[in-house]
Amino acid sequence: MLSGRRVVLGVSGGVAAYKSAYLARRLLEAGAEVRVVMTPAAQRFIGAQTFASLTGSHPLTDLFEDPSVSPHTELARWAELVIVAPATAATIARLAHGIADNALAATLLATRAPVVLAPAMHTEMWEHPATRRNISLIEADGHRIIGPFSGELAGGDVGIGRVAEPEEIVEFAKTVLHRPLEGLTVLVTAGGTREALDPVRYLGNRSSGKMGHAIAAAAAQRGAHVELVTTSSLPAPPGANVHRVESAQEMLEAVEKIHPDIAVFAAAVADFRPAQAAQDKLSRSDGPPTLVLEPTPDILASVVARGDDIFVVGFAAETGGVERAIEKAKRKGVDLMVYNDVTAPGSGFGTDTNQVTLIEPDGTVDRWPQLSKAEVASRLMEIVANRLGR
Ligand code: PMT
């Protein structure tokens, strides 16, 4: 996986910088070409000559003393993967806010390669609200984080903040470069539809779009061309082409224009909508209105009915056990159904975690532990890729 791949190793200034020499060695052993970029603080912890001797080329340490006209963009374009280890709180903050005031920060801003960060810092710094915010920002930008883990820190302290070990970072890097969905189009629906009652009110549900957006991000990370049809105002996952819609009808119309190889229906689509939305705002003085509902189009069914060779994943949000979801998997003709018990704590609508059960077309079930929605999405995309022989 790393053989012949061009990896830039960014080193920032923490005591864990000495481990980056081992990391460079492990990457070279795995067959990668490695170039190093260091912050001024990193050079207080480990010499540039150490990396020059290991990798055979001098690290980039300064934007103005390098003979190249634009050393950071040159390095950024050369990279197929950038690994920052250790990633200090300051380097993370620079990346989160686009501050390019040293050679590493400028390279990070200039690259279009995937970026992996291995944070290392004292527990207090890791837990500080500013660092928490910055980590959320860089994750939303699609950068990947490994660690930190609990263990011994600088000065004999113990707690969370220890950098991932070189071997762990190498294994993680392999998964980041693993792009089994390259060349495939993945359609994802996300969020809850809103069915108009009048110009200001709607029938809706509690879906936030987090699950669907996580799936779109996981598919894009694996090299897919992603078309995300969503009602959610969450930011567009990096690499996904986003279609913002509101109602089931709009979602259907957007989906009809997409010709995917894989379709994942994570949206909570209203089953019924008002047969007639009022032209004007309903008035209290007119008394309670009588609501006449009609069925919405079944978007998943319309894709299955195309009869194309599309791998279809449905989602089922149920409150009364897995049996209804098994029945739904069979009835809907999906290749996989993901059941979430929306009454379980930390599962279903609006949460950052989910507890799902994978249902095969023959009714076989595989119960997963509670995981972050990002992890559910990653595992699901790996399984789909595997089923397609990728
Ligand atoms: O968005 P979050 O807050 O992260 O929450 C995630 C979630 C709970 C919404 C998600 O994980 C989920 O379970 N989505 C499916 C919700 C649901 O209730 O589906 P359903 O049982 O009504 O429908 C079954 C399948 O058919 C779903 O894949 C649905 O997208 C699809 N469907 C349903 C009706 C319809 N008219 N068109 C459809 O495509």
Short mmCIF file of C-alpha atoms and ligand atoms in Angstrom, two decimals:
data_model
loop_
_atom_site.label_atom_id
_atom_site.label_comp_id
_atom_site.label_asym_id
_atom_site.label_seq_id
_atom_site.Cartn_x
_atom_site.Cartn_y
_atom_site.Cartn_z
CA MET A 1 0.00 0.00 0.00
CA LEU A 2 2.85 2.44 0.79
CA SER A 3 5.29 1.03 -1.72
CA GLY A 4 6.38 3.76 -4.13
CA ARG A 5 4.03 6.33 -2.53
CA ARG A 6 5.30 9.87 -1.90
CA VAL A 7 4.89 10.77 1.75
CA VAL A 8 5.69 14.14 3.32
CA LEU A 9 6.43 13.84 7.03
CA GLY A 10 5.73 17.06 8.93
CA VAL A 11 7.41 17.40 12.31
CA SER A 12 6.32 20.00 14.82
CA GLY A 13 7.89 20.97 18.11
CA GLY A 14 7.26 18.56 20.94
CA VAL A 15 9.35 16.04 22.81
CA ALA A 16 7.68 13.30 20.72
CA ALA A 17 9.60 14.66 17.70
CA TYR A 18 12.32 12.07 18.38
CA LYS A 19 9.78 9.34 17.51
CA SER A 20 9.41 10.86 14.03
CA ALA A 21 12.87 9.58 13.16
CA TYR A 22 11.55 6.06 13.81
CA LEU A 23 8.42 6.91 11.84
CA ALA A 24 10.52 8.03 8.86
CA ARG A 25 12.42 4.75 9.07
CA ARG A 26 9.18 2.68 9.23
CA LEU A 27 7.75 4.53 6.22
CA LEU A 28 10.94 3.90 4.22
CA GLU A 29 10.86 0.23 5.21
CA ALA A 30 7.27 0.06 3.91
CA GLY A 31 8.58 1.26 0.54
CA ALA A 32 7.47 4.92 0.69
CA GLU A 33 9.52 7.83 -0.59
CA VAL A 34 9.81 10.25 2.33
CA ARG A 35 10.51 13.97 2.48
CA VAL A 36 10.46 15.91 5.74
CA VAL A 37 9.32 19.42 6.64
CA MET A 38 10.01 20.81 10.11
CA THR A 39 8.79 23.76 12.15
CA PRO A 40 11.39 25.98 13.90
CA ALA A 41 10.29 24.48 17.26
CA ALA A 42 10.76 20.92 15.96
CA GLN A 43 14.42 21.75 15.26
CA ARG A 44 14.89 22.49 18.97
CA PHE A 45 13.98 18.87 19.70
CA ILE A 46 15.61 16.97 16.83
CA GLY A 47 18.18 17.91 14.20
CA ALA A 48 17.34 18.26 10.52
CA GLN A 49 20.48 16.27 9.78
CA THR A 50 18.94 13.19 11.41
CA PHE A 51 16.12 13.20 8.84
CA ALA A 52 18.53 14.05 6.00
CA SER A 53 20.62 11.00 6.87
CA LEU A 54 17.56 8.74 7.14
CA THR A 55 15.69 9.88 4.03
CA GLY A 56 18.54 10.97 1.74
CA SER A 57 17.16 14.49 1.27
CA HIS A 58 17.39 17.63 3.38
CA PRO A 59 14.21 18.56 5.25
CA LEU A 60 12.46 21.80 4.37
CA THR A 61 12.97 23.99 7.43
CA ASP A 62 12.60 27.55 6.19
CA LEU A 63 10.57 29.14 3.40
CA PHE A 64 13.16 31.82 2.64
CA GLU A 65 16.49 30.02 2.88
CA ASP A 66 15.57 27.20 0.50
CA PRO A 67 16.96 27.63 -3.05
CA SER A 68 13.58 26.76 -4.56
CA VAL A 69 11.30 29.68 -5.48
CA SER A 70 8.28 28.15 -3.77
CA PRO A 71 9.45 25.20 -1.68
CA HIS A 72 6.17 24.68 0.18
CA THR A 73 3.99 24.41 -2.96
CA GLU A 74 6.58 22.18 -4.62
CA LEU A 75 6.56 19.82 -1.63
CA ALA A 76 2.76 20.05 -1.28
CA ARG A 77 2.25 19.02 -4.94
CA TRP A 78 4.80 16.22 -4.68
CA ALA A 79 2.97 14.64 -1.73
CA GLU A 80 0.48 11.79 -2.13
CA LEU A 81 0.06 11.81 1.65
CA VAL A 82 1.12 14.20 4.40
CA ILE A 83 1.64 12.90 7.93
CA VAL A 84 2.15 15.37 10.77
CA ALA A 85 3.73 13.64 13.75
CA PRO A 86 3.88 14.95 16.33
CA ALA A 87 1.13 17.49 15.69
CA THR A 88 1.30 20.09 18.44
CA ALA A 89 -1.63 22.25 19.58
CA ALA A 90 -0.04 25.20 17.75
CA THR A 91 0.31 23.33 14.44
CA ILE A 92 -3.28 22.07 14.74
CA ALA A 93 -4.47 25.64 15.43
CA ARG A 94 -2.54 26.97 12.41
CA LEU A 95 -4.12 24.38 10.14
CA ALA A 96 -7.61 24.96 11.58
CA HIS A 97 -7.35 28.69 10.85
CA GLY A 98 -5.30 28.65 7.67
CA ILE A 99 -2.27 30.39 9.15
CA ALA A 100 0.74 29.62 6.97
CA ASP A 101 3.57 31.23 8.91
CA ASN A 102 6.15 28.45 8.81
CA ALA A 103 7.27 25.84 6.29
CA LEU A 104 5.07 23.05 7.67
CA ALA A 105 1.95 25.21 8.03
CA ALA A 106 2.41 26.59 4.49
CA THR A 107 2.85 23.08 3.07
CA LEU A 108 -0.32 21.92 4.85
CA LEU A 109 -2.30 24.79 3.36
CA ALA A 110 -0.91 24.22 -0.12
CA THR A 111 -1.38 20.46 -0.38
CA ARG A 112 -4.37 18.65 -1.87
CA ALA A 113 -3.10 15.29 -0.61
CA PRO A 114 -4.84 13.64 2.35
CA VAL A 115 -3.44 14.79 5.68
CA VAL A 116 -3.02 12.60 8.76
CA LEU A 117 -2.26 14.24 12.10
CA ALA A 118 -0.91 12.46 15.17
CA PRO A 119 -1.47 14.95 18.01
CA ALA A 120 0.84 15.01 21.04
CA MET A 121 0.50 17.41 23.93
CA HIS A 122 -0.26 17.64 27.61
CA THR A 123 -3.72 16.53 28.68
CA GLU A 124 -4.75 20.06 29.69
CA MET A 125 -3.87 21.39 26.23
CA TRP A 126 -5.66 18.51 24.48
CA GLU A 127 -8.79 19.06 26.57
CA HIS A 128 -8.79 22.87 26.24
CA PRO A 129 -11.94 24.13 24.47
CA ALA A 130 -9.79 25.89 21.86
CA THR A 131 -8.07 22.63 20.91
CA ARG A 132 -11.41 20.80 20.89
CA ARG A 133 -12.77 23.46 18.49
CA ASN A 134 -9.69 23.26 16.27
CA ILE A 135 -9.87 19.46 16.09
CA SER A 136 -13.55 19.68 15.05
CA LEU A 137 -12.63 22.20 12.36
CA ILE A 138 -9.83 20.13 10.86
CA GLU A 139 -11.95 16.95 10.99
CA ALA A 140 -14.74 18.80 9.15
CA ASP A 141 -12.13 19.77 6.52
CA GLY A 142 -11.52 16.06 5.98
CA HIS A 143 -8.17 15.72 7.75
CA ARG A 144 -7.65 12.45 9.59
CA ILE A 145 -6.55 12.18 13.22
CA ILE A 146 -4.85 9.26 14.96
CA GLY A 147 -4.65 9.40 18.75
CA PRO A 148 -3.55 10.84 21.03
CA PHE A 149 -3.48 7.97 23.48
CA SER A 150 -3.07 7.73 27.24
CA GLY A 151 0.38 7.23 28.61
CA GLU A 152 3.51 8.93 29.89
CA LEU A 153 3.89 12.55 28.80
CA ALA A 154 6.74 15.07 28.99
CA GLY A 155 7.97 15.89 32.50
CA GLY A 156 6.76 12.55 33.92
CA ASP A 157 3.06 13.41 33.69
CA VAL A 158 0.61 10.67 32.79
CA GLY A 159 -2.66 11.13 30.88
CA ILE A 160 -4.16 11.46 27.43
CA GLY A 161 -1.85 13.18 24.98
CA ARG A 162 0.76 10.57 24.06
CA VAL A 163 1.50 10.45 20.34
CA ALA A 164 0.55 7.30 18.39
CA GLU A 165 3.44 4.87 17.93
CA PRO A 166 5.22 4.89 14.53
CA GLU A 167 3.84 1.43 13.66
CA GLU A 168 0.26 2.58 14.44
CA ILE A 169 0.72 5.66 12.26
CA VAL A 170 2.04 3.56 9.37
CA GLU A 171 -0.98 1.20 9.57
CA PHE A 172 -3.35 4.19 9.72
CA ALA A 173 -1.60 5.79 6.72
CA LYS A 174 -2.21 2.62 4.73
CA THR A 175 -5.96 2.84 5.37
CA VAL A 176 -5.96 6.51 4.27
CA LEU A 177 -4.31 5.60 0.95
CA HIS A 178 -6.70 2.67 0.49
CA ARG A 179 -9.20 3.88 -2.15
CA PRO A 180 -11.31 0.86 -3.05
CA LEU A 181 -14.20 2.92 -4.43
CA GLU A 182 -12.11 4.80 -7.02
CA GLY A 183 -14.01 5.05 -10.32
CA LEU A 184 -17.43 4.44 -8.71
CA THR A 185 -20.27 6.90 -8.12
CA VAL A 186 -21.92 6.74 -4.71
CA LEU A 187 -25.31 8.37 -4.14
CA VAL A 188 -26.19 9.20 -0.53
CA THR A 189 -29.45 10.64 0.76
CA ALA A 190 -29.36 12.39 4.14
CA GLY A 191 -31.49 14.36 6.58
CA GLY A 192 -35.20 14.55 7.25
CA THR A 193 -37.59 15.81 4.58
CA ARG A 194 -39.89 18.75 5.24
CA GLU A 195 -43.38 18.59 3.79
CA ALA A 196 -45.08 21.99 3.59
CA LEU A 197 -48.33 22.61 5.46
CA ASP A 198 -48.35 26.26 4.48
CA PRO A 199 -45.63 28.81 3.53
CA VAL A 200 -44.17 28.76 7.07
CA ARG A 201 -44.95 25.35 8.59
CA TYR A 202 -44.01 21.81 7.66
CA LEU A 203 -44.29 18.16 8.71
CA GLY A 204 -40.80 16.95 9.53
CA ASN A 205 -38.73 14.59 11.65
CA ARG A 206 -35.69 14.59 13.92
CA SER A 207 -33.00 13.56 11.43
CA SER A 208 -29.96 15.87 11.53
CA GLY A 209 -28.22 14.46 8.46
CA LYS A 210 -25.13 13.43 10.51
CA MET A 211 -25.33 9.75 9.53
CA GLY A 212 -25.75 10.45 5.81
CA HIS A 213 -23.02 13.11 5.76
CA ALA A 214 -20.64 10.71 7.53
CA ILE A 215 -21.35 8.10 4.83
CA ALA A 216 -20.70 10.62 2.08
CA ALA A 217 -17.37 11.55 3.73
CA ALA A 218 -16.37 7.89 4.16
CA ALA A 219 -17.17 7.13 0.50
CA ALA A 220 -15.21 10.18 -0.71
CA GLN A 221 -12.24 9.21 1.48
CA ARG A 222 -12.24 5.83 -0.30
CA GLY A 223 -11.97 7.49 -3.69
CA ALA A 224 -15.63 7.46 -4.79
CA HIS A 225 -17.30 10.22 -6.75
CA VAL A 226 -19.99 11.19 -4.23
CA GLU A 227 -23.39 12.76 -4.94
CA LEU A 228 -25.01 13.76 -1.65
CA VAL A 229 -28.71 14.69 -1.71
CA THR A 230 -29.45 16.26 1.64
CA THR A 231 -31.95 18.36 3.55
CA SER A 232 -29.35 19.12 6.21
CA SER A 233 -27.49 22.40 6.58
CA LEU A 234 -24.38 20.56 7.80
CA PRO A 235 -21.24 21.54 5.84
CA ALA A 236 -20.54 19.63 2.64
CA PRO A 237 -18.23 16.69 3.33
CA PRO A 238 -14.89 17.23 1.53
CA GLY A 239 -15.02 15.83 -1.99
CA ALA A 240 -18.81 15.37 -2.13
CA ASN A 241 -21.05 17.05 -4.69
CA VAL A 242 -23.98 18.34 -2.63
CA HIS A 243 -27.60 18.84 -3.73
CA ARG A 244 -29.64 20.70 -1.09
CA VAL A 245 -33.33 19.78 -1.10
CA GLU A 246 -36.27 20.05 1.25
CA SER A 247 -39.19 17.75 0.43
CA ALA A 248 -39.46 14.09 -0.60
CA GLN A 249 -40.48 15.23 -4.09
CA GLU A 250 -37.36 17.45 -4.42
CA MET A 251 -35.20 14.60 -3.11
CA LEU A 252 -36.70 12.25 -5.69
CA GLU A 253 -36.11 14.73 -8.54
CA ALA A 254 -32.46 15.19 -7.52
CA VAL A 255 -31.94 11.41 -7.19
CA GLU A 256 -33.50 10.77 -10.62
CA LYS A 257 -30.67 12.75 -12.28
CA ILE A 258 -27.93 10.62 -10.63
CA HIS A 259 -26.71 7.29 -12.01
CA PRO A 260 -24.79 5.63 -9.20
CA ASP A 261 -22.99 2.34 -8.79
CA ILE A 262 -23.81 2.38 -5.07
CA ALA A 263 -26.81 4.08 -3.42
CA VAL A 264 -27.10 4.58 0.34
CA PHE A 265 -30.43 5.85 1.63
CA ALA A 266 -29.77 7.32 5.08
CA ALA A 267 -32.45 10.01 4.78
CA ALA A 268 -35.56 9.92 6.94
CA VAL A 269 -38.12 10.57 4.23
CA ALA A 270 -41.67 11.45 5.22
CA ASP A 271 -44.05 8.65 4.27
CA PHE A 272 -46.95 11.08 3.97
CA ARG A 273 -47.31 14.76 3.07
CA PRO A 274 -50.23 17.20 3.14
CA ALA A 275 -52.28 16.54 0.01
CA GLN A 276 -52.60 20.28 -0.45
CA ALA A 277 -50.28 22.84 1.14
CA ALA A 278 -52.19 26.02 2.05
CA GLN A 279 -51.33 29.01 -0.19
CA ASP A 280 -51.37 31.39 2.79
CA LYS A 281 -50.29 30.95 6.38
CA LEU A 282 -52.91 29.02 8.31
CA SER A 283 -54.57 31.28 10.82
CA ARG A 284 -55.45 30.36 14.39
CA SER A 285 -58.65 32.34 14.10
CA ASP A 286 -59.88 29.89 11.41
CA GLY A 287 -59.77 27.08 13.99
CA PRO A 288 -57.82 23.76 13.77
CA PRO A 289 -57.36 22.71 10.13
CA THR A 290 -58.26 19.23 8.90
CA LEU A 291 -55.12 17.60 7.53
CA VAL A 292 -55.54 15.34 4.52
CA LEU A 293 -52.36 13.38 3.83
CA GLU A 294 -51.16 11.52 0.75
CA PRO A 295 -48.19 9.14 0.31
CA THR A 296 -44.83 10.56 -0.77
CA PRO A 297 -42.83 8.89 -3.55
CA ASP A 298 -40.65 6.02 -2.32
CA ILE A 299 -37.21 7.20 -3.46
CA LEU A 300 -35.35 4.00 -2.60
CA ALA A 301 -37.99 1.91 -4.42
CA SER A 302 -37.66 4.12 -7.51
CA VAL A 303 -33.91 3.39 -7.68
CA VAL A 304 -34.39 -0.36 -7.13
CA ALA A 305 -37.08 -0.31 -9.88
CA ARG A 306 -34.56 1.04 -12.41
CA GLY A 307 -33.26 -2.52 -12.57
CA ASP A 308 -29.70 -1.19 -13.02
CA ASP A 309 -26.77 -2.91 -11.43
CA ILE A 310 -26.77 -0.67 -8.35
CA PHE A 311 -25.68 -1.85 -4.91
CA VAL A 312 -28.46 -0.52 -2.66
CA VAL A 313 -28.15 0.11 1.08
CA GLY A 314 -31.28 1.07 2.99
CA PHE A 315 -31.58 2.38 6.54
CA ALA A 316 -34.40 1.55 8.92
CA ALA A 317 -35.13 3.66 11.99
CA GLU A 318 -37.44 1.58 14.15
CA THR A 319 -38.65 1.68 17.73
CA GLY A 320 -39.87 -1.87 18.23
CA GLY A 321 -36.99 -4.29 17.59
CA VAL A 322 -35.13 -5.64 14.60
CA GLU A 323 -37.98 -7.81 13.17
CA ARG A 324 -39.69 -4.95 11.33
CA ALA A 325 -36.35 -3.96 9.80
CA ILE A 326 -35.73 -7.54 8.61
CA GLU A 327 -39.17 -7.56 7.00
CA LYS A 328 -38.41 -4.14 5.44
CA ALA A 329 -35.06 -5.38 4.06
CA LYS A 330 -36.84 -8.23 2.25
CA ARG A 331 -39.74 -6.06 1.03
CA LYS A 332 -37.54 -3.22 -0.26
CA GLY A 333 -35.17 -5.50 -2.19
CA VAL A 334 -31.98 -3.91 -0.83
CA ASP A 335 -28.52 -5.49 -0.84
CA LEU A 336 -28.00 -4.42 2.79
CA MET A 337 -30.24 -2.83 5.39
CA VAL A 338 -28.85 -0.87 8.34
CA TYR A 339 -31.19 -0.96 11.31
CA ASN A 340 -30.90 1.58 14.10
CA ASP A 341 -32.98 1.30 17.22
CA VAL A 342 -33.83 4.96 17.63
CA THR A 343 -34.94 4.43 21.25
CA ALA A 344 -31.47 3.22 22.39
CA PRO A 345 -29.37 5.91 24.09
CA GLY A 346 -26.62 7.29 21.82
CA SER A 347 -28.30 5.85 18.73
CA GLY A 348 -30.38 7.22 15.86
CA PHE A 349 -31.50 10.82 15.40
CA GLY A 350 -29.18 13.75 16.09
CA THR A 351 -26.51 11.87 18.06
CA ASP A 352 -22.82 11.67 17.13
CA THR A 353 -22.88 7.92 17.78
CA ASN A 354 -25.05 5.11 16.47
CA GLN A 355 -25.77 1.53 17.38
CA VAL A 356 -26.69 -0.38 14.26
CA THR A 357 -27.47 -3.90 13.10
CA LEU A 358 -26.57 -4.93 9.57
CA ILE A 359 -29.28 -7.03 7.89
CA GLU A 360 -28.57 -9.23 4.87
CA PRO A 361 -31.30 -9.85 2.25
CA ASP A 362 -31.84 -13.36 3.72
CA GLY A 363 -32.49 -11.88 7.18
CA THR A 364 -29.09 -12.69 8.70
CA VAL A 365 -28.13 -10.00 11.24
CA ASP A 366 -24.82 -8.62 12.47
CA ARG A 367 -25.07 -6.42 15.58
CA TRP A 368 -22.40 -3.73 15.89
CA PRO A 369 -21.38 -2.05 19.15
CA GLN A 370 -22.10 1.63 19.67
CA LEU A 371 -19.67 3.54 17.45
CA SER A 372 -19.24 7.11 16.23
CA LYS A 373 -21.27 7.76 13.09
CA ALA A 374 -17.94 8.27 11.27
CA GLU A 375 -16.85 4.77 12.31
CA VAL A 376 -20.21 3.23 11.33
CA ALA A 377 -19.85 4.94 7.93
CA SER A 378 -16.24 3.72 7.49
CA ARG A 379 -17.12 0.11 8.34
CA LEU A 380 -20.16 0.20 6.09
CA MET A 381 -18.20 1.54 3.11
CA GLU A 382 -15.48 -1.10 3.64
CA ILE A 383 -18.15 -3.83 3.61
CA VAL A 384 -19.79 -2.46 0.46
CA ALA A 385 -16.39 -2.22 -1.28
CA ASN A 386 -15.68 -5.78 -0.21
CA ARG A 387 -19.03 -7.04 -1.57
CA LEU A 388 -18.17 -5.43 -4.89
CA GLY A 389 -14.87 -7.28 -4.90
CA ARG A 390 -12.81 -4.11 -4.44
O1 PMT B 1 -29.67 12.09 10.39
P1 PMT B 1 -29.29 11.60 11.77
O2 PMT B 1 -29.74 12.52 12.86
O3 PMT B 1 -27.83 11.26 11.85
O4 PMT B 1 -30.09 10.24 12.02
C1 PMT B 1 -29.81 9.13 11.21
C2 PMT B 1 -31.08 8.32 10.89
C3 PMT B 1 -31.65 7.74 12.16
C4 PMT B 1 -32.13 9.22 10.21
C5 PMT B 1 -30.64 7.22 9.87
O5 PMT B 1 -29.65 6.42 10.49
C6 PMT B 1 -31.82 6.35 9.45
O6 PMT B 1 -32.16 5.38 10.08
N1 PMT B 1 -32.45 6.68 8.29
C7 PMT B 1 -33.65 5.99 7.78
C8 PMT B 1 -34.84 6.54 8.48
C9 PMT B 1 -36.15 5.79 8.26
O7 PMT B 1 -36.99 5.92 9.06
O8 PMT B 1 -36.27 5.08 7.20
P2 PMT B 1 -37.65 4.29 6.83
O9 PMT B 1 -37.72 3.07 7.66
O10 PMT B 1 -38.80 5.22 6.81
O11 PMT B 1 -37.34 3.95 5.33
C10 PMT B 1 -36.57 2.81 4.92
C11 PMT B 1 -35.63 3.22 3.83
O12 PMT B 1 -36.38 3.71 2.69
C12 PMT B 1 -34.68 4.31 4.21
O13 PMT B 1 -33.44 3.99 3.62
C13 PMT B 1 -35.27 5.57 3.60
O14 PMT B 1 -34.28 6.53 3.25
C14 PMT B 1 -35.97 5.03 2.36
N2 PMT B 1 -37.18 5.78 1.98
C15 PMT B 1 -38.26 5.78 2.80
C16 PMT B 1 -39.42 6.45 2.41
C17 PMT B 1 -39.43 7.12 1.17
N3 PMT B 1 -40.51 7.79 0.77
N4 PMT B 1 -38.34 7.10 0.37
C18 PMT B 1 -37.21 6.44 0.76
O15 PMT B 1 -36.21 6.44 0.04
#
